[in-house]
Coordinates of C-alpha atoms in Angstrom, one line a residue:
M1 CA -33.0 -66.7 -0.3
N2 CA -29.7 -66.1 -1.8
K3 CA -30.8 -62.5 -3.0
L4 CA -32.3 -62.1 0.6
I5 CA -29.3 -62.7 1.8
K6 CA -27.1 -60.3 -0.8
Y7 CA -29.5 -57.5 0.1
T8 CA -29.3 -58.0 4.2
I9 CA -25.4 -57.9 4.0
L10 CA -25.3 -54.8 1.2
L11 CA -27.9 -52.9 3.9
L12 CA -25.7 -53.5 6.8
L13 CA -22.7 -52.7 5.2
L14 CA -24.7 -49.5 4.8
L15 CA -25.7 -49.2 7.7
A16 CA -22.0 -49.7 9.3
N17 CA -20.8 -47.2 7.0
S18 CA -23.3 -44.5 7.8
F19 CA -22.7 -45.1 11.4
L20 CA -18.8 -45.1 10.8
F21 CA -19.3 -41.6 8.5
A22 CA -21.3 -40.1 11.6
Q23 CA -18.3 -41.2 14.0
N24 CA -15.9 -39.7 11.8
N25 CA -18.1 -36.8 10.6
C26 CA -15.4 -33.8 11.3
D27 CA -16.4 -30.8 9.5
W28 CA -18.2 -27.5 10.5
S29 CA -20.8 -28.9 11.9
T30 CA -18.9 -30.4 14.7
L31 CA -17.2 -27.3 15.3
D32 CA -21.3 -26.0 16.0
D33 CA -21.9 -28.8 18.2
A34 CA -18.7 -27.8 20.5
S35 CA -19.5 -23.7 20.5
E36 CA -23.1 -25.4 21.9
N37 CA -21.7 -27.5 24.5
Y38 CA -18.9 -24.5 25.2
R39 CA -21.8 -22.1 25.8
T40 CA -23.7 -24.4 28.0
G41 CA -20.6 -25.4 30.0
N42 CA -20.2 -29.1 29.0
F43 CA -16.1 -28.3 28.7
N44 CA -15.2 -31.8 28.8
Q45 CA -17.7 -32.5 25.9
V46 CA -16.3 -29.7 23.7
I47 CA -12.5 -31.3 24.4
N48 CA -13.7 -34.6 23.2
L49 CA -15.5 -33.5 20.2
L50 CA -12.7 -30.9 18.9
E51 CA -9.4 -33.7 20.0
K52 CA -10.8 -36.6 18.2
C53 CA -11.3 -34.4 14.9
M54 CA -7.8 -32.7 15.0
N55 CA -6.2 -35.5 13.0
E56 CA -9.1 -36.6 11.5
G57 CA -10.8 -34.6 9.4
F58 CA -10.6 -30.8 9.8
N59 CA -9.2 -28.4 7.4
E60 CA -6.9 -25.9 8.5
K61 CA -9.8 -23.0 8.6
Q62 CA -11.3 -25.5 11.0
K63 CA -8.5 -26.2 13.0
V64 CA -7.7 -22.3 13.4
Q65 CA -11.2 -22.0 14.9
A66 CA -10.8 -25.8 16.8
Y67 CA -7.6 -24.2 18.7
R68 CA -9.4 -20.9 19.2
L69 CA -12.6 -22.9 21.3
L70 CA -10.0 -25.5 22.5
S71 CA -7.9 -22.5 24.1
K72 CA -11.1 -21.1 26.0
T73 CA -12.4 -24.0 27.1
Y74 CA -8.9 -24.7 28.7
L75 CA -9.1 -21.3 30.2
A76 CA -12.2 -22.0 31.7
L77 CA -11.2 -25.0 33.3
D78 CA -8.1 -22.7 34.7
R79 CA -5.3 -24.9 32.2
D80 CA -4.0 -22.1 31.1
S81 CA -0.9 -23.7 30.1
T82 CA -2.3 -26.3 28.2
A83 CA -4.5 -23.3 26.3
N84 CA -1.1 -21.5 25.9
A85 CA -0.4 -24.6 23.7
S86 CA -3.5 -24.9 22.0
I87 CA -3.2 -20.8 20.7
S88 CA 0.6 -21.4 19.9
E89 CA -0.6 -24.1 17.4
L90 CA -3.2 -21.7 16.1
L91 CA -1.1 -19.2 15.4
K92 CA 1.4 -22.2 13.8
I93 CA -1.5 -22.1 11.3
E94 CA -2.4 -18.2 11.1
P95 CA 0.2 -16.3 12.3
Q96 CA -1.7 -13.1 11.4
F97 CA -5.2 -14.3 13.3
Q98 CA -7.2 -11.7 15.0
P99 CA -9.5 -12.4 17.3
D100 CA -13.2 -11.6 18.3
Y101 CA -13.1 -8.3 20.4
L102 CA -17.5 -9.2 21.2
S103 CA -17.1 -12.9 22.1
D104 CA -13.7 -13.7 22.9
S105 CA -12.5 -13.3 26.6
P106 CA -10.5 -10.4 27.3
K107 CA -7.5 -13.3 28.9
F108 CA -7.9 -14.9 26.2
I109 CA -7.0 -11.9 24.0
S110 CA -4.6 -10.9 26.5
I111 CA -2.4 -14.4 25.9
L112 CA -2.7 -14.5 21.9
N113 CA -1.3 -10.7 21.8
N114 CA 1.7 -11.7 24.1
I115 CA 2.3 -15.0 22.3
K116 CA 1.7 -13.3 18.9
D117 CA 3.9 -10.2 19.6
K118 CA 7.2 -13.1 20.9
N119 CA 6.4 -14.6 17.9
N120 CA 6.7 -11.5 16.0
A121 CA 10.2 -10.6 17.7
L122 CA 11.9 -14.1 15.9
L123 CA 9.9 -13.3 12.3
V124 CA 11.8 -11.8 9.1
T125 CA 10.6 -10.5 6.0
S126 CA 13.7 -9.4 4.5
V127 CA 14.8 -12.7 3.4
S128 CA 12.3 -14.8 1.1
K129 CA 9.8 -11.1 1.1
K130 CA 7.2 -13.1 3.7
A131 CA 7.3 -13.8 7.1
E132 CA 9.3 -16.4 8.3
N133 CA 11.3 -17.7 11.5
I134 CA 14.6 -15.8 11.6
N135 CA 15.8 -19.6 12.6
E136 CA 14.3 -20.7 9.6
A137 CA 15.0 -18.2 7.1
P138 CA 17.8 -19.5 4.4
A139 CA 20.3 -16.8 5.1
T140 CA 22.0 -15.0 7.9
V141 CA 19.6 -12.2 9.5
V142 CA 20.0 -9.9 12.4
L143 CA 17.0 -8.6 13.8
I144 CA 17.1 -5.1 15.7
T145 CA 13.8 -4.4 16.9
E146 CA 12.3 -1.0 18.3
K147 CA 12.8 -1.9 21.6
Q148 CA 16.2 -2.2 21.4
L149 CA 17.0 0.7 19.3
K150 CA 15.2 2.6 22.3
N151 CA 17.3 0.7 25.2
R152 CA 20.8 1.1 23.4
G153 CA 19.9 5.4 22.9
Y154 CA 20.3 4.9 19.4
L155 CA 19.7 8.4 17.7
D156 CA 20.1 7.9 14.1
L157 CA 20.4 4.5 12.2
E158 CA 24.2 4.8 11.2
A159 CA 25.3 4.4 15.3
M160 CA 23.1 1.3 15.1
L161 CA 25.5 -0.2 12.3
H162 CA 28.6 0.3 14.4
D163 CA 27.3 -2.2 17.0
L164 CA 26.7 -5.1 14.5
P165 CA 29.2 -7.8 13.4
G166 CA 30.1 -7.9 10.1
F167 CA 30.6 -4.0 9.7
D168 CA 33.5 -1.6 9.2
I169 CA 32.8 1.6 9.3
S170 CA 34.6 4.6 8.6
R171 CA 33.2 7.9 9.6
S172 CA 34.4 10.9 7.5
N173 CA 31.5 13.4 7.2
G174 CA 31.9 14.7 4.1
N175 CA 29.5 13.8 1.0
L176 CA 28.6 10.5 2.4
Y177 CA 29.3 11.1 5.9
S178 CA 29.7 7.4 6.3
H179 CA 31.3 4.6 4.7
I180 CA 29.9 1.2 5.2
Y181 CA 31.3 -2.1 4.3
Q182 CA 29.8 -5.4 5.2
R183 CA 31.7 -8.6 5.0
G184 CA 34.9 -7.4 4.8
Y185 CA 34.5 -6.4 1.6
R186 CA 35.6 -2.7 0.7
S187 CA 35.1 -0.3 -2.0
I188 CA 35.2 3.2 -3.0
N189 CA 31.5 4.2 -1.9
T190 CA 28.8 2.2 0.5
N191 CA 27.4 0.9 -2.7
R192 CA 27.4 -2.7 -2.3
T193 CA 24.6 -3.6 0.1
L194 CA 21.4 -3.0 -0.9
F195 CA 19.3 -0.8 1.8
L196 CA 15.5 -0.4 1.7
V197 CA 13.0 1.5 3.8
D198 CA 9.8 -0.5 3.9
G199 CA 11.4 -2.6 0.7
V200 CA 11.6 0.8 -1.4
E201 CA 15.4 0.8 -2.4
E202 CA 17.3 3.7 -1.3
N203 CA 20.8 3.3 -2.9
D204 CA 20.9 6.5 -5.1
L205 CA 19.8 5.8 -8.3
W206 CA 22.5 7.0 -10.5
S207 CA 25.7 6.3 -7.9
S208 CA 24.2 3.2 -6.0
N209 CA 25.3 5.1 -2.9
V210 CA 23.9 4.8 -0.1
Y211 CA 23.4 8.0 1.8
L212 CA 23.2 7.0 5.4
S213 CA 23.5 9.8 7.8
R214 CA 21.3 11.6 10.3
Q215 CA 18.2 11.8 7.7
Y216 CA 16.3 9.4 8.4
A217 CA 13.2 9.6 11.3
M218 CA 13.5 7.0 14.5
S219 CA 9.9 8.0 15.9
N220 CA 8.0 5.5 13.0
I221 CA 10.5 2.4 13.5
K222 CA 9.5 -0.9 14.0
N223 CA 12.7 -3.5 13.5
V224 CA 15.3 -3.6 11.1
E225 CA 16.7 -6.6 9.4
V226 CA 19.8 -7.2 8.1
V227 CA 20.6 -9.6 5.6
Y228 CA 24.5 -11.0 5.5
G229 CA 25.5 -12.7 2.2
P230 CA 24.0 -12.2 -1.4
A231 CA 20.2 -12.1 -1.9
S232 CA 20.1 -11.8 -5.6
T233 CA 17.0 -14.6 -5.6
M234 CA 14.9 -11.9 -4.0
Y235 CA 16.4 -8.2 -5.1
G236 CA 18.7 -8.8 -8.1
S237 CA 22.3 -8.3 -8.3
N238 CA 22.5 -5.1 -6.1
A239 CA 22.2 -7.4 -3.3
F240 CA 25.7 -8.2 -3.6
L241 CA 26.7 -7.9 -0.3
G242 CA 23.7 -8.3 1.9
V243 CA 20.4 -5.9 2.8
I244 CA 19.7 -3.5 5.4
N245 CA 15.4 -3.3 5.7
V246 CA 14.0 -0.8 7.7
I247 CA 10.9 -1.6 8.3
T248 CA 8.4 1.3 9.8
K249 CA 4.9 1.2 11.2
E250 CA 1.7 1.5 9.5
P251 CA -0.1 3.9 10.7
Q252 CA -2.7 2.0 13.2
D253 CA 0.6 0.4 14.7
L254 CA 1.0 3.8 15.8
I255 CA -1.8 4.1 18.2
K256 CA -2.5 2.5 21.3
P257 CA -5.6 0.4 21.7
G258 CA -8.9 1.8 22.5
K259 CA -7.5 5.1 21.2
Q260 CA -7.8 7.1 18.1
I261 CA -5.0 9.2 17.5
G262 CA -0.9 8.4 18.8
I263 CA 2.0 10.6 19.0
N264 CA 5.5 9.6 19.3
A265 CA 8.1 12.8 19.1
K266 CA 11.4 13.7 20.8
V267 CA 13.8 16.5 20.4
G268 CA 17.5 16.7 21.0
Y269 CA 20.5 18.7 21.4
G270 CA 23.6 18.3 22.2
S271 CA 27.6 18.8 21.2
Y272 CA 28.6 20.9 18.3
N273 CA 25.6 22.6 18.5
T274 CA 23.9 19.6 17.4
M275 CA 19.8 20.0 17.4
F276 CA 16.8 17.4 16.2
F277 CA 13.1 17.3 15.9
D278 CA 12.0 13.4 15.4
G279 CA 8.2 13.0 15.6
T280 CA 5.5 10.9 14.0
I281 CA 1.6 11.7 14.3
A282 CA -1.4 8.9 13.6
A283 CA -4.9 8.9 13.5
R284 CA -7.5 6.0 12.7
T285 CA -11.5 5.4 12.5
K286 CA -13.0 3.4 15.4
N287 CA -13.5 0.6 12.8
N288 CA -9.5 0.4 11.7
N289 CA -10.7 0.7 7.8
F290 CA -9.0 4.0 7.8
A291 CA -5.5 5.4 9.4
L292 CA -3.4 8.2 8.4
S293 CA 0.3 9.2 9.8
F294 CA 2.7 12.0 9.3
T295 CA 6.2 11.7 10.2
S296 CA 8.9 14.2 10.3
R297 CA 13.0 14.9 11.0
I298 CA 14.9 17.8 11.1
Y299 CA 18.8 17.8 12.0
F300 CA 21.3 20.4 12.6
S301 CA 25.0 20.5 13.6
D302 CA 28.1 22.2 13.3
E303 CA 29.7 19.1 13.6
Q304 CA 33.0 18.7 15.1
D305 CA 35.7 20.8 14.9
L306 CA 38.8 20.0 13.2
S307 CA 40.7 23.2 12.9
S308 CA 43.0 21.7 15.6
Y309 CA 44.3 19.4 12.8
P310 CA 47.0 21.0 10.3
E311 CA 45.2 19.5 6.9
H312 CA 42.0 21.7 8.3
S313 CA 43.4 24.4 10.1
Y314 CA 43.1 27.2 7.3
E315 CA 45.9 28.5 8.6
P316 CA 48.1 31.1 6.7
R317 CA 51.1 29.2 5.2
T318 CA 54.7 29.4 6.1
L319 CA 57.0 29.7 3.5
T320 CA 59.0 26.5 3.1
T321 CA 61.8 25.6 0.9
D322 CA 59.0 23.9 -1.1
L323 CA 56.8 26.4 -0.9
F324 CA 59.8 28.8 -2.4
D325 CA 60.7 26.0 -5.3
G326 CA 56.9 26.2 -6.1
Y327 CA 56.3 29.5 -6.6
H328 CA 59.5 29.2 -8.9
A329 CA 58.4 26.7 -10.6
S330 CA 54.8 28.9 -11.5
L331 CA 55.7 32.2 -12.3
N332 CA 59.5 32.4 -13.3
I333 CA 59.4 33.5 -17.1
T334 CA 61.4 31.4 -19.4
D335 CA 60.5 31.4 -23.3
P336 CA 61.8 34.4 -25.2
T337 CA 58.5 35.2 -26.5
E338 CA 56.4 35.4 -23.6
V339 CA 59.6 37.4 -21.8
A340 CA 59.3 40.4 -24.4
D341 CA 55.9 40.5 -24.0
F342 CA 55.9 40.8 -20.5
L343 CA 58.6 43.5 -20.6
A344 CA 56.7 45.7 -23.3
N345 CA 53.8 45.5 -20.8
N346 CA 55.6 46.2 -17.4
P347 CA 58.2 48.9 -18.8
N348 CA 59.0 50.0 -15.3
P349 CA 61.0 47.9 -12.8
S350 CA 59.7 46.2 -9.7
N351 CA 61.6 44.9 -6.7
L352 CA 59.2 41.4 -7.4
Y353 CA 61.3 40.3 -10.8
S354 CA 64.7 40.4 -12.0
L355 CA 66.3 39.9 -15.0
N356 CA 69.1 36.8 -15.2
G357 CA 71.9 36.5 -17.2
S358 CA 70.1 34.4 -19.4
N359 CA 67.3 37.0 -20.0
E360 CA 65.1 35.5 -18.3
I361 CA 62.1 36.9 -15.6
I362 CA 62.9 35.5 -12.3
L363 CA 61.1 36.0 -9.2
T364 CA 62.9 37.9 -6.3
D365 CA 62.6 37.0 -2.4
A366 CA 60.0 40.0 -2.0
G367 CA 57.9 38.2 -5.2
V368 CA 57.6 35.2 -3.6
Q369 CA 56.8 36.7 0.0
Q370 CA 54.1 38.9 -1.9
A371 CA 52.5 35.9 -3.7
L372 CA 52.7 33.6 -0.6
D373 CA 50.9 36.6 0.8
Y374 CA 48.2 37.5 -1.3
D375 CA 47.7 33.5 -1.2
N376 CA 47.3 33.6 2.4
D377 CA 44.7 36.3 2.2
V378 CA 42.0 34.0 1.2
Y379 CA 42.9 31.9 4.5
N380 CA 42.9 35.1 6.6
K381 CA 39.0 35.2 5.7
V382 CA 37.8 31.6 6.5
S383 CA 37.8 29.4 9.2
F384 CA 36.9 25.5 9.4
S385 CA 33.2 25.1 8.9
D386 CA 31.1 21.3 8.5
K387 CA 27.9 21.8 9.0
T388 CA 24.9 19.7 8.6
E389 CA 21.7 19.9 7.7
A390 CA 18.8 17.4 7.2
Y391 CA 15.3 17.3 6.2
F392 CA 13.0 14.1 6.6
F393 CA 9.0 14.1 5.5
E394 CA 6.8 11.1 5.6
A395 CA 3.3 10.3 5.4
K396 CA 1.0 7.2 4.9
L397 CA -2.5 6.2 4.7
K398 CA -4.3 3.0 4.9
I399 CA -7.6 2.3 3.7
Y400 CA -8.0 -1.3 4.2
D401 CA -5.7 -3.3 2.4
L402 CA -4.4 -0.5 0.8
L403 CA -1.6 1.5 1.8
I404 CA -0.5 4.4 0.2
G405 CA 2.5 6.9 1.1
G406 CA 5.2 8.9 0.3
T407 CA 8.7 10.2 1.5
F408 CA 10.8 12.7 1.2
W409 CA 14.4 13.9 2.4
N410 CA 17.3 16.0 1.6
K411 CA 20.2 16.5 3.7
A412 CA 23.3 19.1 3.3
E413 CA 26.9 18.1 4.6
G414 CA 30.0 20.3 4.8
P415 CA 33.3 18.7 3.5
G416 CA 33.8 17.1 6.9
A417 CA 37.6 15.0 6.7
Q418 CA 37.1 14.2 3.0
Y419 CA 38.8 17.4 1.7
N420 CA 41.2 19.6 3.0
D421 CA 42.3 23.1 3.2
E422 CA 44.4 22.9 0.5
M423 CA 42.5 23.5 -2.3
F424 CA 38.9 23.1 -0.6
M425 CA 36.7 25.9 1.3
G426 CA 34.2 25.3 4.2
F427 CA 30.0 24.8 4.9
D428 CA 30.2 28.5 5.3
Q429 CA 32.2 29.2 1.8
G430 CA 29.1 27.4 0.0
Q431 CA 30.8 23.8 0.2
S432 CA 27.9 21.3 0.7
W433 CA 26.8 18.4 -0.8
R434 CA 23.1 17.9 -1.0
P435 CA 21.3 14.2 -2.2
V436 CA 17.6 14.5 -2.3
H437 CA 15.2 11.7 -2.7
N438 CA 11.6 11.3 -3.0
Y439 CA 9.5 8.5 -4.0
F440 CA 5.7 7.9 -4.3
Y441 CA 4.4 4.4 -4.0
V442 CA 1.1 2.4 -3.8
K443 CA 1.1 -1.2 -2.2
Y444 CA -2.0 -3.4 -2.1
D445 CA -2.0 -6.3 0.3
K446 CA -4.7 -9.1 0.4
D447 CA -4.7 -12.5 1.7
V448 CA -7.3 -14.3 0.0
S449 CA -7.4 -17.0 1.6
S450 CA -5.7 -18.6 4.4
K451 CA -3.4 -20.3 2.3
L452 CA -3.4 -17.9 -0.7
N453 CA -1.8 -14.3 -0.5
I454 CA -1.6 -11.5 -3.3
S455 CA 0.7 -8.2 -3.4
N456 CA 1.4 -5.5 -6.1
F457 CA 3.9 -2.9 -5.0
L458 CA 4.2 0.1 -7.7
R459 CA 6.3 3.3 -6.8
Y460 CA 8.0 6.0 -8.4
K461 CA 11.4 8.1 -7.5
V462 CA 13.4 10.7 -8.1
H463 CA 16.9 11.2 -7.0
D464 CA 18.7 14.3 -7.9
L465 CA 20.8 16.9 -6.3
D466 CA 19.9 20.4 -5.0
K467 CA 20.5 23.2 -7.2
D468 CA 23.2 24.5 -4.3
N469 CA 25.1 21.5 -4.3
N470 CA 28.3 22.4 -4.3
I471 CA 32.1 21.8 -4.4
V472 CA 33.9 25.3 -3.7
R473 CA 37.6 25.0 -5.1
Y474 CA 40.6 27.0 -4.0
R475 CA 42.7 26.7 -7.2
K476 CA 43.0 30.0 -8.7
N477 CA 45.8 31.3 -6.9
Y478 CA 49.7 31.7 -7.5
L479 CA 51.3 28.7 -6.4
S480 CA 48.7 27.0 -8.5
G481 CA 49.9 28.7 -11.6
H482 CA 46.7 30.0 -12.7
F483 CA 47.8 33.8 -11.4
D484 CA 50.7 34.9 -13.6
M485 CA 53.3 37.2 -13.0
D486 CA 51.6 40.1 -14.9
T487 CA 48.6 39.4 -11.7
L488 CA 51.2 39.6 -9.3
I489 CA 52.4 42.9 -10.4
R490 CA 49.1 44.7 -10.5
G491 CA 48.0 43.0 -7.2
G492 CA 45.6 40.4 -8.2
L493 CA 44.0 38.9 -4.9
P494 CA 43.2 35.1 -5.3
T495 CA 39.9 33.6 -4.5
W496 CA 38.2 30.5 -4.0
G497 CA 35.7 29.3 -7.3
D498 CA 32.6 27.4 -7.3
L499 CA 31.2 24.0 -9.2
Y500 CA 28.0 23.2 -9.2
L501 CA 27.2 19.7 -10.0
F502 CA 23.6 18.2 -10.9
Q503 CA 22.0 15.3 -11.6
K504 CA 18.6 13.7 -11.9
S505 CA 17.6 10.1 -12.5
N506 CA 14.0 8.7 -12.0
Q507 CA 12.7 5.4 -11.8
L508 CA 8.9 3.9 -12.3
R509 CA 9.2 0.4 -10.5
E510 CA 6.2 -2.2 -10.5
E511 CA 6.3 -6.1 -8.3
F512 CA 3.8 -8.4 -8.6
K513 CA 3.8 -11.0 -5.5
I514 CA 2.2 -14.4 -4.8
L515 CA 2.5 -16.3 -1.5
Y516 CA 1.0 -19.6 -1.6
T517 CA 0.9 -22.2 0.8
P518 CA -0.2 -25.6 0.0
I519 CA 0.1 -27.3 3.2
Q520 CA 1.7 -26.1 6.2
R521 CA 5.2 -27.7 5.7
I522 CA 5.5 -26.1 2.2
D523 CA 5.1 -22.4 0.7
I524 CA 5.7 -20.7 -2.4
V525 CA 6.8 -17.1 -3.5
A526 CA 6.7 -16.1 -6.5
G527 CA 7.0 -12.4 -8.2
F528 CA 7.4 -10.2 -11.3
E529 CA 9.3 -7.2 -11.3
A530 CA 9.2 -4.1 -14.0
R531 CA 11.8 -1.1 -14.3
F532 CA 11.8 1.8 -16.1
S533 CA 14.8 4.3 -15.2
S534 CA 16.0 7.2 -16.7
I535 CA 19.9 7.6 -15.7
Q536 CA 21.8 10.7 -16.0
G537 CA 24.8 9.9 -17.4
D538 CA 27.4 12.6 -16.3
Y539 CA 27.3 15.9 -13.7
T540 CA 25.9 18.6 -15.3
A541 CA 27.9 21.3 -14.1
S542 CA 28.3 25.5 -13.8
G543 CA 30.0 28.2 -11.7
N544 CA 26.6 29.3 -11.3
N545 CA 23.6 27.7 -8.4
D546 CA 21.9 27.2 -12.6
A547 CA 23.3 23.9 -13.3
E548 CA 20.2 22.2 -14.4
E549 CA 18.8 24.9 -16.4
N550 CA 22.4 26.1 -17.8
G551 CA 25.1 23.7 -17.0
S552 CA 27.1 21.3 -19.6
P553 CA 27.9 17.6 -18.9
L554 CA 31.3 17.4 -17.6
T555 CA 31.9 14.8 -20.5
E556 CA 30.4 14.4 -24.1
I557 CA 28.5 11.1 -24.2
P558 CA 27.6 9.6 -27.3
G559 CA 23.6 9.9 -27.6
G560 CA 22.9 12.2 -24.7
N561 CA 23.5 12.6 -21.1
Q562 CA 20.2 10.3 -20.1
F563 CA 20.3 6.8 -20.2
F564 CA 17.1 5.0 -20.6
S565 CA 17.0 1.2 -19.2
R566 CA 14.3 -1.3 -19.2
D567 CA 14.3 -4.2 -16.5
L568 CA 12.5 -7.3 -16.6
G569 CA 12.4 -10.0 -13.4
L570 CA 11.0 -12.8 -12.5
Y571 CA 11.9 -14.7 -9.5
F572 CA 10.4 -18.0 -7.5
Q573 CA 11.5 -19.5 -4.3
T574 CA 10.3 -22.2 -2.4
G575 CA 10.8 -23.9 1.4
I576 CA 9.9 -27.1 2.0
S577 CA 10.1 -28.5 5.9
L578 CA 11.3 -31.9 5.3
H579 CA 11.6 -32.6 9.4
E580 CA 11.1 -30.3 12.2
S581 CA 14.8 -29.4 12.2
L582 CA 15.2 -29.2 9.0
K583 CA 13.9 -26.8 6.0
L584 CA 15.0 -27.1 2.5
S585 CA 14.9 -23.7 0.1
L586 CA 15.1 -23.1 -3.6
G587 CA 15.4 -20.2 -5.7
I588 CA 15.9 -19.1 -9.2
R589 CA 15.8 -15.7 -10.7
Y590 CA 15.7 -14.7 -14.5
D591 CA 16.4 -10.9 -15.2
N592 CA 16.3 -9.1 -18.6
N593 CA 17.7 -5.9 -19.0
K594 CA 18.1 -3.3 -22.0
I595 CA 20.0 0.0 -21.8
R596 CA 18.7 2.4 -24.8
E597 CA 18.7 0.3 -27.8
T598 CA 21.7 -2.2 -27.6
E599 CA 23.0 -1.9 -24.3
G600 CA 22.6 -3.9 -21.6

């Protein structure tokens, strides 16, 4: 009897447990039941089934589909505000959710895309190398969208920086065009802020300078993210003052829905004979698995004429007391041996010099004037010129989750205000600074699951100076002492001289990154970087535009003029949402650098 009672109680418990399990069985079968009720128009039952399971058993994948079905149900009941809330919750779990264009209603797709656009307007990726809300990013960030770039009428990226807080900018043209200082820290050049285009560092490998002029295309920019403050955990020590990351559109983003080809182009003409073309063309397959784009920008300008300023007028010099004394100091001969040699070579008297009581050869007033006239002969042949030429080309190919791209740009900047007419010539005489940057990259980005993303970013870049990179100096004249009294007697005319400078550096860089989100409130980013670089030590110089082939280093460096380096880096960062208004970020980075054998 006792055994019968025990077995009866056990059976009742099993039945009750089975009943409770059935009542709380929140899995894919529940979603199937809800979908069937949605198809038959039993909308209240859909809501009852799904809302009960939202907090009782659905995993994140199931919640995504549940919110999708709930929002469609609310739309069918004309409860649009509730549907919007459900879609917002869906996108919190899966920000990159894609609708089913065959089964989802146009209204659902439209609302989904609108909310995604609003959310994306607040998303940044440059701080933690992952998409995150700008208000939750562990750094101060300014996001400039494509719409803002257009509305404010920016024609180049440098102009945009003038309107941002925390930047001091000195635009001098010349080698760098613009000297950009962030957060009040001033240096000789723009080399303390990291400048990226789609995550590829554009700081010059040799100098770390940012050559931000008018060469970058604007027609394919999605947005620009500016990070204030050090970002060394993610980027290493080069991100000293901050990061400027220009994010361009992938090929498919350039094409409107329902189209297979997209074009965005503009041309311009303005003051100082400035003209440019900036255009992008993109194409894709119907299934959007393959897409490619080409971008080009060409820019020319004569730049502002600075000849009204005395330092850049290239006007012939007028004789002053300082010039008078300068010619005497450069041309007078006081050494007895040199005096004897000069008189032996020039036995005939001349009104350009005289022999004083100390047996010294002294320039006469006529000699001073003659030397000045010869020196001024150059200024009669030249005038101020500060032209700019810039070329930019980019190609991208997207194949499923693989992105392949390449970029090339070069520019030629005249002397600007950086050089004066005392010693330097203008663009028309060959003076120009001509950096050349080109890089190739392969990026694979894959969502393995809703919680795990892996990416691999391989790039190879070459930074050098064009063979016509030239500093044109006016040093071989009488005032500088390069021409002497003998030359003056023979009527030698001064001229300018060319100094062609060349450098070439290259780098292969590999980065593997993992983004793991075990639960909605915790995310982990971890990555490994390896850089292998060959950096030139000093300029190779020549009097002709063959410095790469026949030039010599300006300084002799032990071990040669090329430095080989290896840099390895590991980084880890986690974000923990402790509360709706409180998020904790922890990060660490380890780097190991080696230059040649013993340095680094």
